[in-house]
Each structure stands twice: as structure tokens, then as C-alpha cells.
XYZ file of C-alpha atoms in Angstrom:
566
model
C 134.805 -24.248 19.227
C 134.276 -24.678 15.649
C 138.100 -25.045 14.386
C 137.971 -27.763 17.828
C 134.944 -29.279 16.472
C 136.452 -29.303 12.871
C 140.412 -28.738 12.866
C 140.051 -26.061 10.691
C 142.544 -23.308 9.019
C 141.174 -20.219 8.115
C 142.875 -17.317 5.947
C 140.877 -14.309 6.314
C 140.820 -12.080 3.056
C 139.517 -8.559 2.573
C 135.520 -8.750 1.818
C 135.978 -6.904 -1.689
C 137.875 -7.209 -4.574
C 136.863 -9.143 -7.470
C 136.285 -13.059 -7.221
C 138.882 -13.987 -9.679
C 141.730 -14.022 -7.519
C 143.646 -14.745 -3.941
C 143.254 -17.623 -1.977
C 140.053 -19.006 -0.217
C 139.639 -19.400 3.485
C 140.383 -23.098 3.947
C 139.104 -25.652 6.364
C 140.832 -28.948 6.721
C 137.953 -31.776 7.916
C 138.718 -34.445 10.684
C 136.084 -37.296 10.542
C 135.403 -39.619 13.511
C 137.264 -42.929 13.049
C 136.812 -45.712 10.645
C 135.858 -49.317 11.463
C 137.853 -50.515 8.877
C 141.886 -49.554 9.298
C 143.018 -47.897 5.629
C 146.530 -46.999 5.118
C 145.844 -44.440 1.873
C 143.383 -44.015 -1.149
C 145.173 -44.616 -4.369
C 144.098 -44.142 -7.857
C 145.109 -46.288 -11.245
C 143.943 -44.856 -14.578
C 140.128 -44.780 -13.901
C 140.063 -47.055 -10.665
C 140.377 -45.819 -7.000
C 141.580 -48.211 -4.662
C 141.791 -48.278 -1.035
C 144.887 -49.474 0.495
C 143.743 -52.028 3.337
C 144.264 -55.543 4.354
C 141.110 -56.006 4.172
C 139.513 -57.028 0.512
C 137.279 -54.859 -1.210
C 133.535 -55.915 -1.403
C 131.782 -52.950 -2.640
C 132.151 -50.966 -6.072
C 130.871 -48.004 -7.141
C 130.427 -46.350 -10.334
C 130.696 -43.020 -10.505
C 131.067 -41.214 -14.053
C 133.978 -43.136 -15.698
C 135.660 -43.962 -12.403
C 135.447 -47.431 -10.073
C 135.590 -47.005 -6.564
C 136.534 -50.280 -4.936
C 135.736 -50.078 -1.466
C 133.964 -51.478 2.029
C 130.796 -51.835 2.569
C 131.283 -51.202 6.647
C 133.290 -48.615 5.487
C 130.829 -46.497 3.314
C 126.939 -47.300 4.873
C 128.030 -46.753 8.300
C 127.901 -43.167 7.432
C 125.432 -42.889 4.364
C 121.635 -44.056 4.603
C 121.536 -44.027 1.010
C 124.451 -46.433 0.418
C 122.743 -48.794 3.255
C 119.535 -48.779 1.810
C 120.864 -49.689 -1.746
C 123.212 -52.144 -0.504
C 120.284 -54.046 1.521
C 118.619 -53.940 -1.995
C 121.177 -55.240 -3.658
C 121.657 -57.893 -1.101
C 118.298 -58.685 -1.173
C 118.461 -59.258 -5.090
C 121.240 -62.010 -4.397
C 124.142 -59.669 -5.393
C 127.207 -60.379 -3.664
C 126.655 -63.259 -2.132
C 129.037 -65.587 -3.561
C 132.157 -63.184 -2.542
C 131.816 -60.942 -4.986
C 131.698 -57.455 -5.280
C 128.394 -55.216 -4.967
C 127.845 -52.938 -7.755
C 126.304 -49.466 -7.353
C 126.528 -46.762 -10.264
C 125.792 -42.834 -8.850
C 125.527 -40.891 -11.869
C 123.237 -38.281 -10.511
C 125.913 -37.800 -7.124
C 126.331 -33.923 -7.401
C 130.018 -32.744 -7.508
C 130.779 -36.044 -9.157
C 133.998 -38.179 -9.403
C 135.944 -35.233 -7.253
C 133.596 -34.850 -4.479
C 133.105 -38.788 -4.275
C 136.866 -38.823 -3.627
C 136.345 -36.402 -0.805
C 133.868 -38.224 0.757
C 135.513 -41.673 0.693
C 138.136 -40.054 2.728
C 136.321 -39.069 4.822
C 134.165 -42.778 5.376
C 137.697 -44.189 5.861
C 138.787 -41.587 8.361
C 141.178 -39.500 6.443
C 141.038 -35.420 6.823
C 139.222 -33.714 3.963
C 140.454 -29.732 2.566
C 138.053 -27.989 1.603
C 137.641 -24.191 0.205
C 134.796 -22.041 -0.249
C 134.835 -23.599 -3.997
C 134.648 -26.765 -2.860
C 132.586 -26.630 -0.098
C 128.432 -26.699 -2.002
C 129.112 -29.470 -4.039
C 130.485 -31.564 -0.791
C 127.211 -30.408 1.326
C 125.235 -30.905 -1.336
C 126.742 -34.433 -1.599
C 126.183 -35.288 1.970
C 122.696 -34.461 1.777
C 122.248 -36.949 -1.787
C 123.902 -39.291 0.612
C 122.402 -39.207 3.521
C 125.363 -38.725 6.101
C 123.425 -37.060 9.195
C 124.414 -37.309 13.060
C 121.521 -40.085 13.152
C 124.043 -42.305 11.517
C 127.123 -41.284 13.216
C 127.903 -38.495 14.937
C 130.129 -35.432 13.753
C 129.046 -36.850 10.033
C 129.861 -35.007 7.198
C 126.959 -33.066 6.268
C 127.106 -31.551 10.216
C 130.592 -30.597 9.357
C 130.132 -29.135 5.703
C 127.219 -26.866 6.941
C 129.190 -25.331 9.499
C 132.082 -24.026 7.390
C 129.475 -23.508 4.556
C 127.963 -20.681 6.525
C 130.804 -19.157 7.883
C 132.729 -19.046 4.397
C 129.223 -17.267 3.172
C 129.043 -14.604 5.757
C 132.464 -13.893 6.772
C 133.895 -12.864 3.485
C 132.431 -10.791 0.353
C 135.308 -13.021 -1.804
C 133.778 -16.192 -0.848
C 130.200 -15.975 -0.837
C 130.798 -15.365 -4.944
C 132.886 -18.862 -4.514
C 129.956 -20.648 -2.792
C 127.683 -19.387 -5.445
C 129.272 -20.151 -8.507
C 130.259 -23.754 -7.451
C 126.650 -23.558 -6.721
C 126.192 -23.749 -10.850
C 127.394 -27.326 -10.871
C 125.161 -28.371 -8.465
C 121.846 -27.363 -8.642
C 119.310 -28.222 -8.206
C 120.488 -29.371 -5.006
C 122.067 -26.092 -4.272
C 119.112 -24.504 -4.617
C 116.983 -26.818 -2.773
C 119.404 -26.792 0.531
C 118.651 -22.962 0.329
C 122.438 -22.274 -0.322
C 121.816 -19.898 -3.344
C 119.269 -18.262 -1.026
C 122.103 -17.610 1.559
C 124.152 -16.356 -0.159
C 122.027 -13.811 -2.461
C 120.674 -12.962 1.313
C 124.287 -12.257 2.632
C 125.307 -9.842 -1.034
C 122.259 -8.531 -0.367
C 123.042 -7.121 3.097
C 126.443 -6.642 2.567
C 125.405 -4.742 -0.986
C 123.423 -2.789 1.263
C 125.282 -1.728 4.103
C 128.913 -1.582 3.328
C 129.815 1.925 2.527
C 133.100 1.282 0.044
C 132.725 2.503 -2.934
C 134.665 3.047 -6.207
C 134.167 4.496 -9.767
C 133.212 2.874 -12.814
C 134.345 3.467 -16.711
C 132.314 5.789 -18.563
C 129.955 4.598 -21.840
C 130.477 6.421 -24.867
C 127.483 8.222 -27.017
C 125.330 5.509 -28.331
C 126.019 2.862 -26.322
C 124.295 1.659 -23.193
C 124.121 4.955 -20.940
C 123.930 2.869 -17.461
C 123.994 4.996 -14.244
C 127.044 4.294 -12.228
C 126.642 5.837 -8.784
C 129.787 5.996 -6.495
C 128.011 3.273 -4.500
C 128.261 0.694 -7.623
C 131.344 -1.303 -5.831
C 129.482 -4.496 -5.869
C 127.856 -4.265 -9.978
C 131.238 -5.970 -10.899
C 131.102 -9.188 -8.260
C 127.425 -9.347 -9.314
C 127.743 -9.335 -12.946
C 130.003 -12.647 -12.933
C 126.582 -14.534 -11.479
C 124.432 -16.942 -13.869
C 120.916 -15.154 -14.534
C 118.992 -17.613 -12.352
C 121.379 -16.568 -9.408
C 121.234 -13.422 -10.901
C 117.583 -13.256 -10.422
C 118.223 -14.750 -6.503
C 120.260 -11.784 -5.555
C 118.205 -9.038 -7.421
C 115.440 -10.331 -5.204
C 117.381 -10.469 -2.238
C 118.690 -6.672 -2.783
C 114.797 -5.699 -3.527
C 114.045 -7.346 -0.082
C 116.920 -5.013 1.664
C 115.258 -1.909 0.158
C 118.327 -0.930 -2.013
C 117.592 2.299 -4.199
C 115.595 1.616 -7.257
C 118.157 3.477 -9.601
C 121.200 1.268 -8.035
C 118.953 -2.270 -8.758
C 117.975 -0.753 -12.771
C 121.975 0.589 -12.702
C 122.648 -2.869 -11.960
C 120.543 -5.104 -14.390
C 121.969 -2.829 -17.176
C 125.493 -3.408 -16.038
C 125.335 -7.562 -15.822
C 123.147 -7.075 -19.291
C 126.329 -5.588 -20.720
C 128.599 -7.852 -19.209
C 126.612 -10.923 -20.688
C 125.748 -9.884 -23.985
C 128.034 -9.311 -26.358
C 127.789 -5.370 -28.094
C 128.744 -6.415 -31.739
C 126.501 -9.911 -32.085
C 124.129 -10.362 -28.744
C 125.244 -13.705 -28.656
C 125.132 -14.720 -25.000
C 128.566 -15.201 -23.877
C 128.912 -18.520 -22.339
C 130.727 -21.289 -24.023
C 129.466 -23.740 -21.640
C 125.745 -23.565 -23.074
C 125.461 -25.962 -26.080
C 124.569 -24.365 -29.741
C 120.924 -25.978 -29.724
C 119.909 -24.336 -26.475
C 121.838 -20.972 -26.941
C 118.751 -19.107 -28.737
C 116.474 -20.458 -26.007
C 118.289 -19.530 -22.972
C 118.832 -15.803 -24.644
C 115.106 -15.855 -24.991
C 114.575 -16.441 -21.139
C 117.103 -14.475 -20.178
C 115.776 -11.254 -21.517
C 112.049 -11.670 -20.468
C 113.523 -12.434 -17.107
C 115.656 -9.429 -17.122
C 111.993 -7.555 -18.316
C 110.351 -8.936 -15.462
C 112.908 -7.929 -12.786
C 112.977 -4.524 -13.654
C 112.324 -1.939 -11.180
C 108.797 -0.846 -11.761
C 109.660 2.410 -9.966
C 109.684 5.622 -12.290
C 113.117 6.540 -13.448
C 114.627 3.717 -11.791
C 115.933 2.375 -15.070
C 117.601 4.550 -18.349
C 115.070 4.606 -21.224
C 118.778 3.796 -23.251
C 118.763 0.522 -21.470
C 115.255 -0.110 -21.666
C 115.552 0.392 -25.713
C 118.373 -1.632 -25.942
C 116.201 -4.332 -23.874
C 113.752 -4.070 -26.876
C 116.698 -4.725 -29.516
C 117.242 -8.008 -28.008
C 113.726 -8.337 -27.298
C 113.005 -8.852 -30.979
C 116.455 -10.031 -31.804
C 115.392 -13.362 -29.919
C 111.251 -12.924 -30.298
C 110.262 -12.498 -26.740
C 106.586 -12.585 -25.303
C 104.449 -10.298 -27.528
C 102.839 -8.418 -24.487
C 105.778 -8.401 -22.484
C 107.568 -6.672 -25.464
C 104.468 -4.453 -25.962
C 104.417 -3.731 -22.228
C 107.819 -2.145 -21.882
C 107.484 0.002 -25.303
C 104.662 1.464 -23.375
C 106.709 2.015 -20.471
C 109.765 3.843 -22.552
C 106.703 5.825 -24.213
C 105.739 7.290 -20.822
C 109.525 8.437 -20.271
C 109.661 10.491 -23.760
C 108.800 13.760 -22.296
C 111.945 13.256 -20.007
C 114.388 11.989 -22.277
C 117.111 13.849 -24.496
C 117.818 12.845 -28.347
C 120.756 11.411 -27.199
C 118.764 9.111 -24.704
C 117.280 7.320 -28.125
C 120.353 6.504 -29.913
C 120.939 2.696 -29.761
C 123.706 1.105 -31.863
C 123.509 -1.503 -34.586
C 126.815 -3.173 -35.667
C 126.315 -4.867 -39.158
C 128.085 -3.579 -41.786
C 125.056 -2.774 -44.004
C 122.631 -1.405 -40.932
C 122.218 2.184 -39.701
C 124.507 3.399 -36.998
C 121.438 3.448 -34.673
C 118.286 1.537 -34.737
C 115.806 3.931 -36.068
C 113.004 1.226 -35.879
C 112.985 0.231 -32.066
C 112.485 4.214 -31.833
C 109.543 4.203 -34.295
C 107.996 1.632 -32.307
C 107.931 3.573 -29.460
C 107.311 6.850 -31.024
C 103.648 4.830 -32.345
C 103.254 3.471 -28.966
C 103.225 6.947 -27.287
C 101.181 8.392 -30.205
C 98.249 5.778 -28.908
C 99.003 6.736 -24.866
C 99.068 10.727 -25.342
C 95.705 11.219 -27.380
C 94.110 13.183 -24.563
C 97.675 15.011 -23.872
C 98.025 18.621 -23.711
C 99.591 20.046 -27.136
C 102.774 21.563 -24.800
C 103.500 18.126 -24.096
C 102.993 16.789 -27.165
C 105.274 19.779 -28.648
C 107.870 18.567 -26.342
C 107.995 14.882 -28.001
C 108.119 16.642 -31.234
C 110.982 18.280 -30.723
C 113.295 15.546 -29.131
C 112.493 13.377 -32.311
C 113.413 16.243 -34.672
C 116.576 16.393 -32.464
C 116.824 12.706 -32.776
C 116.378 12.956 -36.622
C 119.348 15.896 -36.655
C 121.294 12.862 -35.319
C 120.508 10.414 -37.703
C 119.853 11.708 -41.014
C 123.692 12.259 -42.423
C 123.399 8.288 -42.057
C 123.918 7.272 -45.796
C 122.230 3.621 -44.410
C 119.063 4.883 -43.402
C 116.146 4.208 -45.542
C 113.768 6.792 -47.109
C 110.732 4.936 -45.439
C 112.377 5.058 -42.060
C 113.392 8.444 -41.791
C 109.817 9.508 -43.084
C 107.567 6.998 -40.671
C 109.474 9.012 -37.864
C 109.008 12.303 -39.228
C 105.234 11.605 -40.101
C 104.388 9.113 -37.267
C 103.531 12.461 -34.274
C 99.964 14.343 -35.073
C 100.634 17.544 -36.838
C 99.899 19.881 -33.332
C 102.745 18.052 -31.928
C 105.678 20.411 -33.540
C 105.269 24.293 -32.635
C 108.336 25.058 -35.166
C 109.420 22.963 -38.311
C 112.796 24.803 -37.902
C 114.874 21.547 -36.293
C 112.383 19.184 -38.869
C 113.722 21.781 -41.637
C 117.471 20.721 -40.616
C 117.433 17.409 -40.557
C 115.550 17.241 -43.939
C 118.055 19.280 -45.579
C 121.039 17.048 -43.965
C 119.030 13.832 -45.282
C 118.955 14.935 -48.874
C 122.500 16.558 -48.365
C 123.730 12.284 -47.464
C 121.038 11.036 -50.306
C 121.322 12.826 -53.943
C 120.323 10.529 -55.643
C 116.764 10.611 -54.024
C 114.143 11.165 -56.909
C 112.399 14.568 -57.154
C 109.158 12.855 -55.755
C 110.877 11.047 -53.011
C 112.651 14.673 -51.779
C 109.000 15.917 -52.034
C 107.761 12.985 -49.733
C 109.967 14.028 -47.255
C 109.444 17.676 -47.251
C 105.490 17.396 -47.166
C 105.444 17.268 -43.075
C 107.159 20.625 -42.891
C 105.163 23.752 -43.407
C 106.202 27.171 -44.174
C 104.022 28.988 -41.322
C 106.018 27.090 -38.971
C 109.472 27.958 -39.950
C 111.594 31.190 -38.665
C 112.008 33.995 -41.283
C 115.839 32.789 -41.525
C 114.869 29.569 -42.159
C 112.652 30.504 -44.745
C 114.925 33.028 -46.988
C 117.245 29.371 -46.458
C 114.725 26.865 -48.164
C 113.579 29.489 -50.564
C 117.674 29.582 -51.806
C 117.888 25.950 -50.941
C 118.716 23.863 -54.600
C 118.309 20.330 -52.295
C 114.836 21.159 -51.730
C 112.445 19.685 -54.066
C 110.834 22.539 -57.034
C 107.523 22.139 -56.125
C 108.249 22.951 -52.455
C 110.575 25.861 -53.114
C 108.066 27.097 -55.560
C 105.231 26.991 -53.163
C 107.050 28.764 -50.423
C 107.952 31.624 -52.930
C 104.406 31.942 -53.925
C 103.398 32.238 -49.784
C 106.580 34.365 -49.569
C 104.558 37.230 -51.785
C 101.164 36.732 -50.672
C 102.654 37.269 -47.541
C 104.371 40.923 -48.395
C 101.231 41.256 -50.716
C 99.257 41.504 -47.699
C 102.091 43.674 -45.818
C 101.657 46.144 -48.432
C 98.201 46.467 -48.795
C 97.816 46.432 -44.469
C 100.449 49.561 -44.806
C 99.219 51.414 -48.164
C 95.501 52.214 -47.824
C 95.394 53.389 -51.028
C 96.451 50.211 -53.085
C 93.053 47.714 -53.216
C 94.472 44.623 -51.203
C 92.240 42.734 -53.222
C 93.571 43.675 -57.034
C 96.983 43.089 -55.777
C 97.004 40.146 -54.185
C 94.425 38.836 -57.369
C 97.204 40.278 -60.121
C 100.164 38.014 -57.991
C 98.336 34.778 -57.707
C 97.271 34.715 -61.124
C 100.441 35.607 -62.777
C 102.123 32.824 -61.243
C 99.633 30.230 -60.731
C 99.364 30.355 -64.282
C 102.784 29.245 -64.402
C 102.894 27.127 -61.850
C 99.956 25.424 -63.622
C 100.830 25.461 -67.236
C 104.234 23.603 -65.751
C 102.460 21.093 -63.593
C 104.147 23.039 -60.162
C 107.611 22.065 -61.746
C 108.890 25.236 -62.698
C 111.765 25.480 -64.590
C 115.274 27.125 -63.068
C 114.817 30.453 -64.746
C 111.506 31.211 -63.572
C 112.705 30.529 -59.890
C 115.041 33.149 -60.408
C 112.554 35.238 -61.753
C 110.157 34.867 -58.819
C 113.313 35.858 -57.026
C 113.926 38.989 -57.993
C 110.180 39.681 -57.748
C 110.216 38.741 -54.081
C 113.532 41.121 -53.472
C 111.846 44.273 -55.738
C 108.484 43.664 -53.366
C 110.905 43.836 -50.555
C 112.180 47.211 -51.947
C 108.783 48.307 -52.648
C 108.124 47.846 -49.136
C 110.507 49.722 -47.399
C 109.962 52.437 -49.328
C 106.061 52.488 -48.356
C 107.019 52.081 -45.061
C 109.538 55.184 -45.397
C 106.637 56.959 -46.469
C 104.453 56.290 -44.001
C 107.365 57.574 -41.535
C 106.871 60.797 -43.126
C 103.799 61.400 -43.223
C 103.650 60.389 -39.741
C 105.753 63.122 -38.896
C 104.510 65.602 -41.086
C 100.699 64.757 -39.319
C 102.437 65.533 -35.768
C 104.116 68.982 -36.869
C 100.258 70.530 -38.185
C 98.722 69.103 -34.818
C 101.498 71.026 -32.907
C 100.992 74.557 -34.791
């Protein structure tokens, strides 16, 4: 009925596949007759002329093009046309046998879809395409051209191809919608961007193909790519306001939370460029470039998932780098650095690392992770120390990953080692690591800056490996090697005296301290190289000392057992 109705030619195409190639369905558009007989439309330079033998009496401007044409002709089929033509009349124009002037700037689809729809006024058959299609509705509408007029009129005729090119095929409903861009806001008003977000929404949805997706590498945006993904790539070509549309529309359909985060963080990539986050469209002028980005990433914010682990807390920090990048809402920023707080005790180090690309900047932003490391500091006062331990220790893995950086600033790397409570690391082992590889990739780091650095690790909290490693360690600041000896032999002090009952704990301990505080002292805690090796071989003759006690004890021990026996 419809291709009776219309005369139209279809070409069915597969309802996948990405929107940048193969051939539209087609419809070819017979109108009802003319009243006025017209042989051909013919264009010269910038003027359209129709062939007739009847003279012209009605012009119309439409961008830089004339449209010479009939007056029966045109407002016997467009309300709008009549009504300004009466005005015009009304005003005296035309009445002397010349032409009446109307100018349609705002006519959506402009010069092109004008052209269609004079054909169509003057009875000729109109192709159209699924790109074509919205701005020729949309047209019809501006114009008025309903059945009231004249039956079968165009917008009748649009509208029913319109809908079938948006449900029948996957290919063209991505047509529809991005001729949809030139048109708005008519498009959007004539609920076509609706329809069609509605229709990848249910297709999205239901369809079970699938395919793979490339894999990210380490640093840069970790999105999930599910085998059911086959429609990210379709989806990512869309403008953010229709991006928004079909988001919505997918939300609606009740689409997994993980696929609709998976999916923001794919079109995010697609649209903002890795190396300069300069939103990639060269049809946006300059002036209005740092605006849009600014909307477009508080709207991508906004249309996140609120569902818990529906979104990668490596997307959500890369969100936050262009969040600042562009100076987004304050509490909107604040509000999602809360919400990548809350995911911390979930995350790996590798989960943190977000890239910077200028030649004189880190490898990864350390400061987008400080932020969030203070923000979580404020929300996990009244947590358990176990889960506070467990923060600790993915941010001294994170540090292990960052500190060979020869970029990263002293004041960075030591707001991120100092910016967790003290409770929050069980073992300084990991925080011992990356401070050595930090001063390994800075030498030229003053003896009080190393010292800075080192004064959040503690020698209680480090394995006996790793401290027989700082106490031989020549990157480590004096003062802190120095003070580790010193615990080091009040340590085996008290080791002796718990094992040797005869040795006063006290005197011991007392004749240790004071030997070499008094050199610690008289040297201001900077001890010079020789008297580290002296403390040295001090600590290994204590050692001896002690295994020969406790070889002793083993003895006697024994030698208690045999009387007992006899």
C-alpha cells in the first residue's frame, strides 16, 4: 500500500555495519498534479527557473538562490506561502505585474530541500534517502503542506517513509539522525530525534550480534568492552545532544548499567582527542569550542550511571582531567571525586594511572589522584583501620608506578605519600620502595629534601630485609640511616638483656644510647661516613654476641634436662 500510495523503491541493507558506507533505502515521491503545466526546473548560476508558458509571478529568496516561480503553483500546497503572499498582497506588492518577493532564510534544509519541494508543488517526482528525508519533513512542517490543503501533500508522504527508513534498518536510523544535526530544532521538535534514539534503543537492546572491540593499553582509558558492545561504534558517531537522546532512550529499555558507563567512555574517547582534549569537530567555530567542551563534559557527568561499578574509576578520573581542563561546575566536579573516593577500596594501582601528554608533564597525572586521595581522607574518618590499610597500600603501589618519573615534583610525590592518616599503612615496606626508586630518578635532591620524603616511613613498620636494606642504603638520607642504626641496637640491646639474665638490661642499653647519642649530637644527627661504618660493625659484633648467648642458653638448657633425668 505504501510503495502504491508513494511509488517508492526500497533497497533493503543489513541492520549493522557502520553508517559510513552502502547505499540508503530510497523512495522516489509522486505528488498529486499541478495546476500549472511545467515542462522542467532549471537552474542558471544562482537562479532557478521553472520552465512553463506561463510567466513567473512569485520569487523567493532562499540563501543566495532566486526561485522564480507561481504563486498557484506554490500556496496551493503551503499555508505558510498563502498566508505571506495575502500579506504581501495586502501591502500592494505585486500588483502592477510584478513579481512577489519572499526571502526564507530560516527554511530548514535550505536551498537543496527548497529544490525538492518545488518539484514537488509543480508535480515532478521527488528521491529521497534516509539522509535526505528529516530535513524534507522538517520542511513540510515550516511550510505548512498538510492533507487540509491538498491531499497526499508532502508532509503525509515524508512521514511515512521517515518512519519506515527509522525502524526498518539499523544503517538508516544513524542517517535520519545525523541529517537531524542540520535541522534542529525542528528535528527535535517533530520528535524525530526521539524516534530514532527510541528505535537504537530497542534494537541496542534486543539484537543479540555481537563483536569484539580493540584493547586499551596501560594508562589509557581502561573502558569495559563486553561482547555485547556491537552498537558503541554506530553510537559514538552521534552529536552529544543526540548523544544524550539515545543514552536516555537505552536507560528507558533497562540496558545493563556497565554496557551504558562502557558506552559513555567509548563516545568520550572517540570525541576527545588523547594528546590535546580538543573536541574534535571542525564544524564548531574557535570562539565557541571551549564552551561547548565545557557542556559536554558536565553533561557526560550528569548521564552517568549512578549504579555502583557501572562505570571504571579510570574513566571517571579521566572525566576529572577534562573536568578541570575546561573548569566545570565546582560541585559537580566535587561530586564525582567523591564518587571515585568511594571506589578506592576496589580499585588496583593500575586503575589510577591517567596519562598526560605534554612534553614537560608527568607520564600520569599525579594531582587528579591527590584530589581524590584528600577527598576519601574526609569520607573514611569513621572507617575501620583494615580498610583504611587497604587504601594505603594501593597508593604505595601507585607511587611504585610513578616515582622513576624524572617529571614528577618533590611536592607531589610527598602530598601523596603524606596525604592518608598514619594507621592507614600496616607495612612501610612498598612506601620504602618507591622512596628509594624516587631518589634513585632524583640525585640531585638536597639532603633535607631526601629527609622530607623519608619522614612518613618508620622503621617498626618495615620487614627485617627491608631494614638490613635502608640501613646499607647510601640514597637514604644520614640522619635517617643513622636513626635506624641506633633502633637497630636498642633493639638487639633489649634481645640480649631478655636472653642473658645476668647482664642489667638497664646499664646496657644506658652505655649504647649514650655512646652514640653523643655523637649523633655533637654532629647535629649528620654523622660523618666513617662513623656509619663504625656503627656497622658494632651492629654485626652485637649480632655475634648474640648468637653466641643464645648458643649458651642451648646448653644449658640441655645440661638442666640431663640432672632432672638422673
Amino acid at each position: 500500500m505504501r510503495s502504491k500510495m508513494m511509488g517508492c523503491r526500497e533497497e533493503h541493507q543489513s541492520t549493522h555495519g557502520s553508517v559510513l558506507g552502502g547505499k540508503p533505502n530510497h523512495c522516489v515521491i509522486y505528488p498529486p498534479k499541478s495546476s500549472i503545466v511545467a515542462e522542467e526546473l532549471e537552474r542558471r548560476n544562482n537562479d532557478w527557473f521553472v520552465r512553463t508558458k506561463v510567466a513567473s509571478d512569485l520569487k523567493v529568496q532562499v540563501g543566495d538562490f532566486s526561485f522564480y516561480l507561481h504563486k498557484l503553483a506554490m500556496v496551493s500546497k503551503s499555508g505558510y506561502l498563502n498566508r505571506l503572499v495575502f500579506a504581501k498582497r495586502s501591502e500592494g506588492h505585486g500588483q502592477n505585474g510584478g513579481n512577489v518577493k519572499i526571502v526564507l532564510d530560516d527554511l530548514p534544509g535550505g536551498t537543496n530541500t527548497f529544490e525538492s519541494i518545488v518539484n514537488f508543488c509543480y508535480g515532478f517526482k521527488v528521491d529521497v534517502t534516509a539522509t535526505t528525508i528529516a530535513p524534507l519533513y522538517c520542511a513540510a512542517n515550516f511550510l505548512e503542506m498538510s492533507d487540509d490543503l491538498h491531499q497526499g501533500n508532502l508532509i503525509s508522504k515524508t512521514e511515512a517513509f521517515l518512519s519506515f527508513a527509522i525502524f526498518s534498518s539499523w544503517k538508516d536510523t544513524f542517517k535520519v539522525l545525523k541529517s537531524c544535526e542540520s535541522v534542529s530544532p525542528w528535528s527535535k521538535d517533530l520528535l524525530i530525534v526521539k524516534q530514532c534514539s527510541d528505535a537504537i534503543a530497542w534494537k541496542a537492546s534486543t539484537d543479540p550480534k555481537a563483536f569484539t572491540l580493540g584493547q586499551n593499553s596501560n594508562g589509557n582509558l581502561n573502558i569495559g568492552e563486553p561482547s555485547d558492545t556491537w552498537w558503541f561504534q554506530d553510537v559514538s558517531t552521534l552529536r552529544i545532544d543526540h548523544f544524550i537522546q539515545v543514552i536516555e532512550s537505552i536507560k528507558r529499555k533497562g540496558v545493563k548499567p556497565e554496557l551504558v558507563g562502557s558506552c559513555i567512555a567509548h563516545w568520550t574517547a572517540k570525541w576527545f582527542s588523547s594528546t590535546t582534549f580538543v573536541f574534535d569537530d571542525p564544524t564548531i567555530p574557535k570562539h565557541l569550542t571551549e564552551k561547548l567542551q565545557r557542556i559536554t563534559i558536565e553533561s557526560l557527568i550528569n548521564m552517568l550511571p549512578v549504579e555502583k561499578n557501572s562505570v571504571s574509576c579510570n574513566f571517571l578520573l579521566y572525566l576529572v582531567k577534562l573536568g578541570l581542563k575546561m573548569q566545570v561546575n565546582f560541585e559537580l566536579l566535587s561530586k564525582l571525586e567523591t564518587r571515585i573516593a568511594s571506589m578506592l577500596e576496589q580499585c588496583c594501582a593500575q586503575d589510577l594511572l591517567v596519562k598526560n601528554y605534554g612534553d614537560k608533564d608527568t607520564t600520569y597525572d599525579v594531582g587528579i589522584v591527590i584530589r581524590v586521595v584528600n577527598a576519601y581522607v574526609l569520607l573514611a574518618m569513621k572507617n575501620s583501620r583494615a580498610r583504611l590499610c587497604i587504601v594505603g597500600r594501593l597508593i604505595d603501589g601507585y607511587l611504585t608506578l610513578i616515582a622513576r618519573d624524572i617529571n614528577l615534583k618533590l611536592i607531589d610525590f610527598k602530598l601523596l605519600v603524606d596525604a592518608l592518616p598514619t594507621n592507614a599503612r600496616s607495612c612501610d615496606n612498598n612506601l620504602y620502595r618507591a622512596i628509594d626508586m624516587y631518589l634513585k630518578a632524583h640525585p640531585s635532591l638536597m639532603e633535607e629534601e631526601r629527609a622530607s620524603v623519608c619522614k612518613a616511613m618508620e622503621y617498626h613498620r618495615l620487614s627485617e630485609d627491608a631494614r638490613q636494606h635502608a640501613m646499607r642504603n647510601s640514597r637514604l638520607p644520614l640522619k635517617i640511616v643513622t636513626e635506624f642504626m641506633l633502633l637497630e641496637q636498642v633493639k638487639m640491646a633489649r634481645s640480649i638483656s631478655a636472653t642473658k639474665s645476668n647482664i642489667n638490661p638497664r646499664t646496657t642499653t644506658q652505655t649504647i644510647m649514650k655512646m652514640n647519642n653523643k655523637k649523633c649530637l655533637e654532629k647535629g644527627f649528620i654523622a660523618p661516613q666513617k662513623e656509619i661504618m663504625l656503627i656497622r660493625k658494632e651492629v654485626e659484633n652485637m649480632k655475634m654476641q648474640l648468637n653466641q648467648l643464645q648458643m649458651c642458653k642451648l646448653k644449658l638448657q640441655k645440661q638442666v634436662q640431663r640432672s632432672s633425668i638422673k
